[in-house]
Coordinates of C-alpha atoms and ligand atoms in Angstrom, one line a residue:
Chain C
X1 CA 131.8 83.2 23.5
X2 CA 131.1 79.6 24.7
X3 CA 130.3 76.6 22.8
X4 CA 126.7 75.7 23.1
X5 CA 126.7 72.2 22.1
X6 CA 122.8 72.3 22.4
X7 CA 123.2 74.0 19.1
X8 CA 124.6 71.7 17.4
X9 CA 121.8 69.1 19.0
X10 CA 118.9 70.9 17.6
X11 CA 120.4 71.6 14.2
X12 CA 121.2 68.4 13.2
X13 CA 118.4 66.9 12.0
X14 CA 118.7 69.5 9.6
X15 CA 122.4 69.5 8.8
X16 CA 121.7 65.6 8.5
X17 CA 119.1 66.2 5.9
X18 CA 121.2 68.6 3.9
X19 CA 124.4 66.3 3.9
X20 CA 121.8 63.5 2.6
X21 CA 121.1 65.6 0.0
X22 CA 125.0 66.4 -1.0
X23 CA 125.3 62.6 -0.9
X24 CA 122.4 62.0 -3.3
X25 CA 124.0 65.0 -5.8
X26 CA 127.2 63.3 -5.7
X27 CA 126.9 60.0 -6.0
X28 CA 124.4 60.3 -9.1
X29 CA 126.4 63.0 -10.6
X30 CA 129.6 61.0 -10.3
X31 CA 128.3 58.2 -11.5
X32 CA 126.5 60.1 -14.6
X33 CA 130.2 62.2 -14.2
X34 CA 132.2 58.2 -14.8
X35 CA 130.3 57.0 -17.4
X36 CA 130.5 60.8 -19.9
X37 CA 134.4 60.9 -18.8
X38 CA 135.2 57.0 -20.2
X39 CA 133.4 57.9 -23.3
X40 CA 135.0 61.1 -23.8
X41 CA 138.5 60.4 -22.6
X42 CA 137.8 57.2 -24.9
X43 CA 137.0 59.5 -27.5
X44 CA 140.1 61.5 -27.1
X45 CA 142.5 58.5 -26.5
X46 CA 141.0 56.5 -29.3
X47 CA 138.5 58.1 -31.6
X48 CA 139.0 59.5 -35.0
X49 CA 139.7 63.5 -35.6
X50 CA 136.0 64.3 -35.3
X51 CA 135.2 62.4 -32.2
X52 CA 138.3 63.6 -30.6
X53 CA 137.3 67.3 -31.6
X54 CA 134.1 66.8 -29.9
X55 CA 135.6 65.5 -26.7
X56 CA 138.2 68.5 -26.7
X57 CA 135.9 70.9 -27.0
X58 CA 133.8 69.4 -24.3
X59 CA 136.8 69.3 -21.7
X60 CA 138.3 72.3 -23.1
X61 CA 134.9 74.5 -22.3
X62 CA 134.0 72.7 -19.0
X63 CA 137.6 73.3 -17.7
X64 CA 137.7 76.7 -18.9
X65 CA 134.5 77.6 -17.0
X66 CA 133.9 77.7 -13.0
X67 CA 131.6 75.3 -12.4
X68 CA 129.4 78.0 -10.4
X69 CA 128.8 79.5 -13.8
X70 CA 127.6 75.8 -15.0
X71 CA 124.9 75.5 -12.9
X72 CA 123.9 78.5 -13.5
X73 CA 123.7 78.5 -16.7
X74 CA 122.2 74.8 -16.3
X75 CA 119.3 76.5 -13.9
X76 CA 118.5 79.6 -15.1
X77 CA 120.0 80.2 -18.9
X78 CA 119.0 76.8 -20.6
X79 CA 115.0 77.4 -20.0
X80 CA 115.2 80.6 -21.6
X81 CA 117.0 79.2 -24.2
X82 CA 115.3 76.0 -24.9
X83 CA 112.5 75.3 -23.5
X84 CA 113.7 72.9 -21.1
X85 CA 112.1 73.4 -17.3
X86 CA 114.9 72.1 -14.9
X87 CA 114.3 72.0 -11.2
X88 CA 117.4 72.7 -8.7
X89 CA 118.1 68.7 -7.7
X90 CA 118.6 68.3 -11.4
X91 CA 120.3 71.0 -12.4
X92 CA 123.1 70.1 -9.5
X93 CA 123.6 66.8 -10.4
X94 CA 123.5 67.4 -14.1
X95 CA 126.6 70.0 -13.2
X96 CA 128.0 67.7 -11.4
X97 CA 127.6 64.8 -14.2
X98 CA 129.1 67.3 -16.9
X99 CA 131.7 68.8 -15.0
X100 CA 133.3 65.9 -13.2
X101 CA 132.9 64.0 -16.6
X102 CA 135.2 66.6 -18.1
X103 CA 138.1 66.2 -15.3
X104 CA 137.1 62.0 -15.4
X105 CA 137.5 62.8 -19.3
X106 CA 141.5 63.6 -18.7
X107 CA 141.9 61.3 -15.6
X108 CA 140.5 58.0 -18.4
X109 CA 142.9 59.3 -21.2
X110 CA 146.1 59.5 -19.4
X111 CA 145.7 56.2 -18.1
X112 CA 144.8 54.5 -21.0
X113 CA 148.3 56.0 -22.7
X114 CA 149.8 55.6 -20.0
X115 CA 149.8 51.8 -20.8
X116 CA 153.0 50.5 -22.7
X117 CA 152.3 49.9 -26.3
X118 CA 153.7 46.9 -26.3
X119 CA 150.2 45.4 -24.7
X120 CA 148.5 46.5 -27.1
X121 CA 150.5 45.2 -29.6
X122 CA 150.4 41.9 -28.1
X123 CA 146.5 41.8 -28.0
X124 CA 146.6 42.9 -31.7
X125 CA 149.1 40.2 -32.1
X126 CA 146.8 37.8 -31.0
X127 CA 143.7 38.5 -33.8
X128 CA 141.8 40.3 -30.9
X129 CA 139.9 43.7 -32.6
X130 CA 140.6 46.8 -30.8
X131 CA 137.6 46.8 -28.5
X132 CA 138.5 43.5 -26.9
X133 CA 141.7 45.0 -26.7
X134 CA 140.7 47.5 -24.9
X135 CA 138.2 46.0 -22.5
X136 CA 140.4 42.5 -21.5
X137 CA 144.0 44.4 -21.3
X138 CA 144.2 48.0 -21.5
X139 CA 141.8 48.5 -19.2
X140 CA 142.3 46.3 -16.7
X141 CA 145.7 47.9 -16.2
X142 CA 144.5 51.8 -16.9
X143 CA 142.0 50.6 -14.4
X144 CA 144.1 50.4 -11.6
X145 CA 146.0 53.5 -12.3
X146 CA 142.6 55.0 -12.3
X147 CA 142.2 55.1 -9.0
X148 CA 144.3 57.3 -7.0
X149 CA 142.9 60.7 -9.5
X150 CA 139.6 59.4 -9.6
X151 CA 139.5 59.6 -5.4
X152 CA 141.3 62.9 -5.5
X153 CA 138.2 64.1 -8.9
X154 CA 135.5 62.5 -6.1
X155 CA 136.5 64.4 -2.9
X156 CA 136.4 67.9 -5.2
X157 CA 133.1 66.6 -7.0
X158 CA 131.6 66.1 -3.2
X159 CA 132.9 69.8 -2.5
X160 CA 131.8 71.4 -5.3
X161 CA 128.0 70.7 -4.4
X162 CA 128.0 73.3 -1.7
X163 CA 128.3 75.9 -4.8
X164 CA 125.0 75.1 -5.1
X165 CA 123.8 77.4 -2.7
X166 CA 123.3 79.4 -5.4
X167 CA 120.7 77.9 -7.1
X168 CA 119.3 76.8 -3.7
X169 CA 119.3 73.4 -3.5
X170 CA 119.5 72.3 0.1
X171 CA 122.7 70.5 0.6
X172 CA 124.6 70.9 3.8
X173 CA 126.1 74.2 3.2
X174 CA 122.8 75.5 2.5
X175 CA 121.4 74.0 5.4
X176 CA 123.9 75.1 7.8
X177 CA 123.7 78.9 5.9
X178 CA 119.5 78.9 7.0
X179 CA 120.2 77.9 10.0
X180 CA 122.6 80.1 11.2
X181 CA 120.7 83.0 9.4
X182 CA 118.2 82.3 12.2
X183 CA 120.6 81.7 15.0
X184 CA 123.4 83.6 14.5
X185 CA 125.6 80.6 15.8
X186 CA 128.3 80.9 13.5
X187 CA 130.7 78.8 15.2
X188 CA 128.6 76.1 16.5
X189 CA 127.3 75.6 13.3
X190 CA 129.8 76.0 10.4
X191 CA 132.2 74.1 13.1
X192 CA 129.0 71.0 12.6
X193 CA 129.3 71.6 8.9
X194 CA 132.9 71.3 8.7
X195 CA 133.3 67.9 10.4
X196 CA 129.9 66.4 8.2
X197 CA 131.6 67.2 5.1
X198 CA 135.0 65.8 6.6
X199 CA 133.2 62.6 8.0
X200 CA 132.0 62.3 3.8
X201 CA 135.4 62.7 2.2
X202 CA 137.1 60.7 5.3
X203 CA 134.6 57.9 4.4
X204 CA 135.4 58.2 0.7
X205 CA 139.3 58.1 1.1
X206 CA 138.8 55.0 3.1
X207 CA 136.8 53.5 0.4
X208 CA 139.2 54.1 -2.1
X209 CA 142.3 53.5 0.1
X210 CA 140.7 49.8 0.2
X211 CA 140.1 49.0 -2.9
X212 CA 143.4 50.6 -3.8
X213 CA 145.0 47.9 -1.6
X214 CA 142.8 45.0 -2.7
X215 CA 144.4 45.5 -6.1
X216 CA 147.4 44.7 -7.7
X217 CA 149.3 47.7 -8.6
X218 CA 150.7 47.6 -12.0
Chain B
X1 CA 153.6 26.4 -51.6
X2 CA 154.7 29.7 -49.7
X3 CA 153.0 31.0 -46.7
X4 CA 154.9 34.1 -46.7
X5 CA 154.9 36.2 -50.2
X6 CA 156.4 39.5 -50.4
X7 CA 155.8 41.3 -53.8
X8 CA 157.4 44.4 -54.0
X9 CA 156.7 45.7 -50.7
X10 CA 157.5 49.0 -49.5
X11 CA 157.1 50.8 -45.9
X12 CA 157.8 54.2 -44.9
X13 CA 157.4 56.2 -41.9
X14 CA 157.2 59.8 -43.6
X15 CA 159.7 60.8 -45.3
X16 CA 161.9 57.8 -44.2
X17 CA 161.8 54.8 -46.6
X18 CA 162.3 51.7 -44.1
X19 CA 161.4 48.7 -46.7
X20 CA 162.3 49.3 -50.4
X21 CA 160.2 47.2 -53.2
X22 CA 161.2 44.2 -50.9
X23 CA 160.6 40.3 -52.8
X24 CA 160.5 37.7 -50.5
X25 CA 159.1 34.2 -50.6
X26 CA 159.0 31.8 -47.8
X27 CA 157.6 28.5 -48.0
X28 CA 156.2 26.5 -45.0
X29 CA 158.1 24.8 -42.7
X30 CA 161.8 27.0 -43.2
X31 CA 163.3 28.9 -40.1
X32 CA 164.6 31.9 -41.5
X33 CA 166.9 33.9 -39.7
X34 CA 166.7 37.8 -40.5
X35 CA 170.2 39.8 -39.4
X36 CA 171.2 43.2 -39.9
X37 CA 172.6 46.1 -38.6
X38 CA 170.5 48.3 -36.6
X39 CA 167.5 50.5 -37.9
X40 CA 167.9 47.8 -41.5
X41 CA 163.9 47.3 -41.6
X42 CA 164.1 43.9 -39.6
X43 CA 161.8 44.6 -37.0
X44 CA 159.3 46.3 -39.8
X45 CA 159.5 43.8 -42.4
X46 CA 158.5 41.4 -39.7
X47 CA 155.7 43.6 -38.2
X48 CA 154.1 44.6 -42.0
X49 CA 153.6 40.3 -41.8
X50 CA 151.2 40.6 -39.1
X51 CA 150.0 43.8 -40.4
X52 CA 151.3 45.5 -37.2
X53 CA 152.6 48.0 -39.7
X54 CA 150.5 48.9 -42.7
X55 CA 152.3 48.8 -45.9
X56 CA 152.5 51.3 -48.0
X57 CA 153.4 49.8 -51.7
X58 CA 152.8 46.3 -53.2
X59 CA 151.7 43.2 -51.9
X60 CA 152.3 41.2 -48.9
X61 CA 150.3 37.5 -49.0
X62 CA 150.2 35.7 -45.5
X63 CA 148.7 32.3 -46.0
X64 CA 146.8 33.3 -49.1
X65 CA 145.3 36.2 -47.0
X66 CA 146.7 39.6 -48.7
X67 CA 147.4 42.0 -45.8
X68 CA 145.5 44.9 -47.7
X69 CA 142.1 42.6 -47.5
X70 CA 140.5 44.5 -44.9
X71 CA 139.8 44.5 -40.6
X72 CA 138.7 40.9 -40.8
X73 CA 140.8 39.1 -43.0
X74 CA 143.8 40.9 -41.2
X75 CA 142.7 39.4 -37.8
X76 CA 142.4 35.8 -39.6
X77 CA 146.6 36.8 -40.2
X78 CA 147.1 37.6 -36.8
X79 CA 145.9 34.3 -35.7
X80 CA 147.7 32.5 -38.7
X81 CA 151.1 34.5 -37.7
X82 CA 152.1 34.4 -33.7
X83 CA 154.5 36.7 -32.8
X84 CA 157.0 37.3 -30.1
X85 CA 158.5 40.2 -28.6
X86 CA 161.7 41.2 -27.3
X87 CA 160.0 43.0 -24.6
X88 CA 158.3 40.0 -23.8
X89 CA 154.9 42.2 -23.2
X90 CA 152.7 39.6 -20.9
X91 CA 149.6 40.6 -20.0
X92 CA 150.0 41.8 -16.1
X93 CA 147.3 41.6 -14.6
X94 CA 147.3 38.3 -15.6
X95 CA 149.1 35.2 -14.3
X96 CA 150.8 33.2 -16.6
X97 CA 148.0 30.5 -16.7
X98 CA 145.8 33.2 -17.6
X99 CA 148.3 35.0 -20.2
X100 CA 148.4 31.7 -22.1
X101 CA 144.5 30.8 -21.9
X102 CA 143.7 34.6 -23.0
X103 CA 144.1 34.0 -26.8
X104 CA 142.5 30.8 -27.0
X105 CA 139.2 32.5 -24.6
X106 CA 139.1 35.3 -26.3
X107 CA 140.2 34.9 -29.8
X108 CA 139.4 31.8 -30.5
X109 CA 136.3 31.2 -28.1
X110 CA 136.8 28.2 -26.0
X111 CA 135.3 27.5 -22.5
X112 CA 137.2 28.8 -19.6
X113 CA 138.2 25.2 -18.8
X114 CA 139.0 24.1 -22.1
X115 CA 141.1 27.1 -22.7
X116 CA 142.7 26.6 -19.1
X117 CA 143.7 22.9 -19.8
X118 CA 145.5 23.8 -23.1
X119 CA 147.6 26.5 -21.4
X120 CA 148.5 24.3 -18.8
X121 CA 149.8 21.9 -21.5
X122 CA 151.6 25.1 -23.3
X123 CA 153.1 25.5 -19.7
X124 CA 154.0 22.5 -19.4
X125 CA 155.5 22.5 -23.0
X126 CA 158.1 25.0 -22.4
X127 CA 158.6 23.6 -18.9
X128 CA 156.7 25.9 -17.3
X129 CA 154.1 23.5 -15.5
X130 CA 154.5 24.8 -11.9
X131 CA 154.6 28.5 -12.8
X132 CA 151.1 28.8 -13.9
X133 CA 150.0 30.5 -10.8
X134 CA 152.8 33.6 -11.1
X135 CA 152.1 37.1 -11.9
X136 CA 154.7 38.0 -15.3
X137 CA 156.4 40.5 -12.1
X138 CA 157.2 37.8 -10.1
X139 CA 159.2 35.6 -13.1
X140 CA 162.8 35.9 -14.6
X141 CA 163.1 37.0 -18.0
X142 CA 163.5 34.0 -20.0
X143 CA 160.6 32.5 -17.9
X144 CA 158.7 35.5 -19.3
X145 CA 159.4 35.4 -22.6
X146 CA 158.5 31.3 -22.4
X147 CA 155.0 32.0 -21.7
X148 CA 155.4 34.9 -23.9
X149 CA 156.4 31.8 -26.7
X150 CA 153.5 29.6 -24.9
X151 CA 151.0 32.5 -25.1
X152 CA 151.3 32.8 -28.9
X153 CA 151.0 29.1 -29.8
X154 CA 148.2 29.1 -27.7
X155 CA 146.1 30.4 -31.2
X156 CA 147.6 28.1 -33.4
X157 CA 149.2 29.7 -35.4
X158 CA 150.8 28.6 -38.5
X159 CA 153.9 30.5 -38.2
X160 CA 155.9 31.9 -35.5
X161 CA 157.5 35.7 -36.1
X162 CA 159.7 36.3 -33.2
X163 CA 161.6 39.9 -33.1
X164 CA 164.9 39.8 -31.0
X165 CA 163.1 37.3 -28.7
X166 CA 166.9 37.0 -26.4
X167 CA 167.9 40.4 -27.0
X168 CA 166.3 41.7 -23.6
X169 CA 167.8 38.4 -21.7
X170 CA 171.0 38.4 -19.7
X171 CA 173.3 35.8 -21.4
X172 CA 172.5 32.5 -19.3
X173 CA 168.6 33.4 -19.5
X174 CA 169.4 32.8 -23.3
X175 CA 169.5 29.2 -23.5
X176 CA 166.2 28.4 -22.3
X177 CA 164.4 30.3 -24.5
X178 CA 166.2 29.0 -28.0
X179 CA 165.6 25.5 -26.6
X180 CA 161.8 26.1 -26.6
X181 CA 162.5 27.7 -30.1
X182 CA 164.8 25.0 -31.4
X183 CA 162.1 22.3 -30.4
X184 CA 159.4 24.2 -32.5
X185 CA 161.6 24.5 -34.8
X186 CA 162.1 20.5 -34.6
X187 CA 158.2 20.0 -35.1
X188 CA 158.2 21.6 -38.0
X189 CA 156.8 25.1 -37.1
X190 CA 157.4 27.9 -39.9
X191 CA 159.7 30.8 -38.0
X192 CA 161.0 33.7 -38.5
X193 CA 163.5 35.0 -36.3
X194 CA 165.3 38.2 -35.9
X195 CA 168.5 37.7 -33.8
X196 CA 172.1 37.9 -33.4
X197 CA 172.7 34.1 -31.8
X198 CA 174.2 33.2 -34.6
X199 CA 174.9 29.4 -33.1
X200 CA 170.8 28.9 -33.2
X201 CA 171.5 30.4 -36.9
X202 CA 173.9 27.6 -37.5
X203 CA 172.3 25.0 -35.8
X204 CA 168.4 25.6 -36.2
X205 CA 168.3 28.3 -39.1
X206 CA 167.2 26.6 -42.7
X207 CA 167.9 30.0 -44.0
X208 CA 169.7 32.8 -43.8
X209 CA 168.7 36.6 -44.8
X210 CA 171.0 39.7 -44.6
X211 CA 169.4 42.7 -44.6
X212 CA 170.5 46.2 -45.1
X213 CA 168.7 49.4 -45.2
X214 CA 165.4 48.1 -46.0
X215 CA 166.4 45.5 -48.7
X216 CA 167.9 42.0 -48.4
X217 CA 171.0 41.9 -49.8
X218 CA 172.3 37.8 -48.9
X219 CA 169.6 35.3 -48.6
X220 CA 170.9 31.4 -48.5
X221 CA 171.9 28.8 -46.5
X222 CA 173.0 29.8 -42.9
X223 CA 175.8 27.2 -42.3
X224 CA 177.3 28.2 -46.1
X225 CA 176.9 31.9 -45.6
X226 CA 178.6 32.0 -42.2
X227 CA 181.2 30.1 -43.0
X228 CA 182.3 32.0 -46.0
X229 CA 179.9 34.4 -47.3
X230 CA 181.0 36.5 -50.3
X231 CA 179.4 40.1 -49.2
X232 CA 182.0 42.1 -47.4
X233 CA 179.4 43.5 -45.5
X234 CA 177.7 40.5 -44.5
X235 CA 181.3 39.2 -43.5
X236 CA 181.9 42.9 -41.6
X237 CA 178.5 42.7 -39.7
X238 CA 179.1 39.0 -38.5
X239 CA 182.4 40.0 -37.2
X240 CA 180.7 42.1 -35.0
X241 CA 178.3 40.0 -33.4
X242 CA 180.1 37.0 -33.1
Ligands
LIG301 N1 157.0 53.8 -35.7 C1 158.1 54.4 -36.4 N2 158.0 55.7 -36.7 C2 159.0 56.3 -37.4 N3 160.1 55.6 -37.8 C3 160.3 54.3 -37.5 C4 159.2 53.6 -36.7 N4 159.6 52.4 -36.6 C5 160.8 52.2 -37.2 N5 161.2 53.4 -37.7 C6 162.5 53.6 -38.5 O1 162.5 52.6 -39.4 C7 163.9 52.2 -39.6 C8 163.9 50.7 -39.4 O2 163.5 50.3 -38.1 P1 163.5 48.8 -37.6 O3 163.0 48.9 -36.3 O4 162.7 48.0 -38.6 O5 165.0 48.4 -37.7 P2 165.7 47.1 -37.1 O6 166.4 46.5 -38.3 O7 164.7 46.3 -36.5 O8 166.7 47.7 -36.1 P3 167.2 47.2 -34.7 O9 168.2 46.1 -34.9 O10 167.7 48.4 -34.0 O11 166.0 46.6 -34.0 C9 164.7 52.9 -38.5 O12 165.3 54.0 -39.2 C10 163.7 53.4 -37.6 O13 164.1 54.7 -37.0
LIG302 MG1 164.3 45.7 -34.4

């Protein structure tokens, strides 16, 4: 079988338009995804029993559950059971907003105890309340330590979108599925797939690799 | 008039009773000097001041403030009470400048530049002045715990608690750091001071305290008491760290 690279031409527009789309999904969902995981991770690091239950029970159930089953349940369980009409686009990004929160959720609460006590102490020592606390010392230092899971949570969050071919939103693995359905270039076109979705995470790791650099380490 | 008034305090961590009915009075102005053996209460009856620990029985009265007065009033202590650590604990992201401005910004409200130009007189206080611009990382120890010192006084406080503050120091870091304590303690700056130099007892110490699990068993005059004190124990335990 030979490589028709012509393929790959007139299937790109296509492919382009689906790995837009995974774009779109992720970057809204992780950003939905960062700010449920700092309240919940928050929750568990800091809050009292009851707002620590809540956030267990929220991580606890999203990791316990593949996140093929979320969007599904998102998509075609939650209008039957309230009556809430969701259309694919926002059912992928609201999996992606509640499960990446949950893994963000554990990424935010190690870090914050990861801190030494002894900053806290001295911020407490100082007459600051505990929010300041947390905002001016704690976090800048969890912050930083942030970074290297929070990449890692990203690239799988960016992944995960081409589950959701199930519900058929068209992202780039959905794209490239249609296509090849019609063509029957298998090679050609999951080979174009492939190196979109490695030119995305490549991109991401860069970004991250950068900023990792820009900052102090501590 | 005493700043500091212990009435009866007790502290315990479960079933372990670390401070027992504890009566203690200091008055402004004294540098008491709090020695023990290890696991005594020291570090705890200095960290219920600040309200680092909560207490769990009587009274505790920092600068007419009682420590059971609530959130608020506690933080009005905090300010009232600076306190020092043997682990130093500087802020890291943070250069020193910036470790000593922090309180004043952000506890006490000042401008950036305002809070800037004290610190840089703090620095410069504990002879500092051309460190300003280094990470905590990239000073010695003793430097460390000076900004640690100059951080603290930043707010103003009234009194200085500082736990072990040489403790963490190899031997000739030591120095520096009881200078800066023995010229506060010069000016006039309340202190209390858990330690084992038992020269900056001698020399700087207005008082001495003894404690032993979780009571204070000696309390007088440092230069009397280590000369000659009549507690075996106390005379045991200063054998040891001499
Ligand atoms: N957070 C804590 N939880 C449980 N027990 C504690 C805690 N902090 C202190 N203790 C216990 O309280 C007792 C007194 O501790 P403290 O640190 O006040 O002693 P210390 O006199 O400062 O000793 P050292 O000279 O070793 O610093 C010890 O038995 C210690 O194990
Ligand atoms: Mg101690």
């Amino acid at each position: 079988m030979e490589f028709d690279w012509s393929v790959i031409e007139d299937a790109l527009p296509a492919l382009l338009g689906g790995a837009r789309l995974t774009i779109l999904i992720t970057v809204v969902g992780l950003a939905g995804g960062l700010v449920v995981g700092f309240l919940a991770g928050l929750m568990r690091a800091y809050g009292n029993t009851i707002l620590n239950a809540i956030a267990f029970a929220y991580i606890e159930l999203i990791r316990g559950t593949p996140i093929v089953v979320q969007v599904m349940f998102i998509y075609f369980a939650l209008p039957m059971l309230a009556d809430i009409r969701v259309n694919p686009m926002t059912a992928a990004i609201t999996a992606i907003v509640v499960n990446a929160g949950a893994y963000i959720a554990e990424i935010v609460r190690g870090s914050f105890l990861s801190v030494h006590k002894g900053l806290k102490e001295a911020g407490l020592a100082l007459g600051l309340p505990m929010w300041k606390v947390l905002v001016y010392i704690i976090g800048p230092v969890a912050f930083r330590r942030m970074i290297p899971p929070l990449g890692n949570q990203f690239i799988v969050s960016l992944k995960d979108t081409s589950l959701f071919i199930v519900i058929g939103v068209g992202e780039l693995t959905r794209q490239g599925q249609e296509i090849m359905a019609a063509n029957f270039r298998a090679v050609e076109i999951w080979t174009a797939v492939a190196i979109l979705y490695l030119i995305m995470t490549g991109t991401l790791t860069l970004i991250l690799r950068v900023t990792e650099r820009r900052m102090r380490m501590l | 008039m005493s700043i500091v008034e212990f009435r009866k305090v007790t502290k315990t961590f479960g079933e372990v009773v670390v401070l027992r009915e504890v009566d203690l009075s200091i008055n402004a102005g004294e540098v008491v000097v709090l020695i023990g053996p290890s696991g005594s209460g020291k570090s705890t009856l200095l960290r219920c001041i600040n309200a680092l620990e909560e207490i769990n029985g009587g009274d505790l009265v920092v600068d007419d403030i009682s420590v059971l007065s609530g959130r608020s009033q506690v933080r009005v202590i905090r300010q009232e009470a600076g306190m020092v650590f043997q682990q130093f604990n500087l802020f890291p992201q943070m250069t020193a400048l910036e470790n000593v401005a922090f309180g004043p910004r952000r506890v006490r409200g000042l401008s950036k530049a305002e809070a800037t130009e004290q610190a840089k007189a703090l620095l410069q206080k504990v002879g500092l002045a051309d460190r300003g611009h280094h990470y905590p990382s990239e000073l010695s120890g003793g430097q460390q715990q000076r900004v640690a010192i100059a951080r603290a006084l930043a707010v103003k406080p009234k009194l200085m608690l500082f736990d072990e503050p040489t403790s963490a120091l190899d031997p000739e870091l030591r120095h520096e750091v009881l200078r800066v304590m023995q010229a506060l303690a010069e000016e006039g700056m309340t202190m209390i001071v858990v330690t084992h130099e038992m020269a900056f007892a001698r020399q700087v110490g207005t008082r001495l305290i003894f404690m032993e699990d979780g009571k204070i068993s000696v309390d007088g005059d440092p230069a009397t008491l280590l000369k000659n004190s009549e507690n075996p124990r106390l005379r045991e335990f200063l054998q040891h760290v001499h």
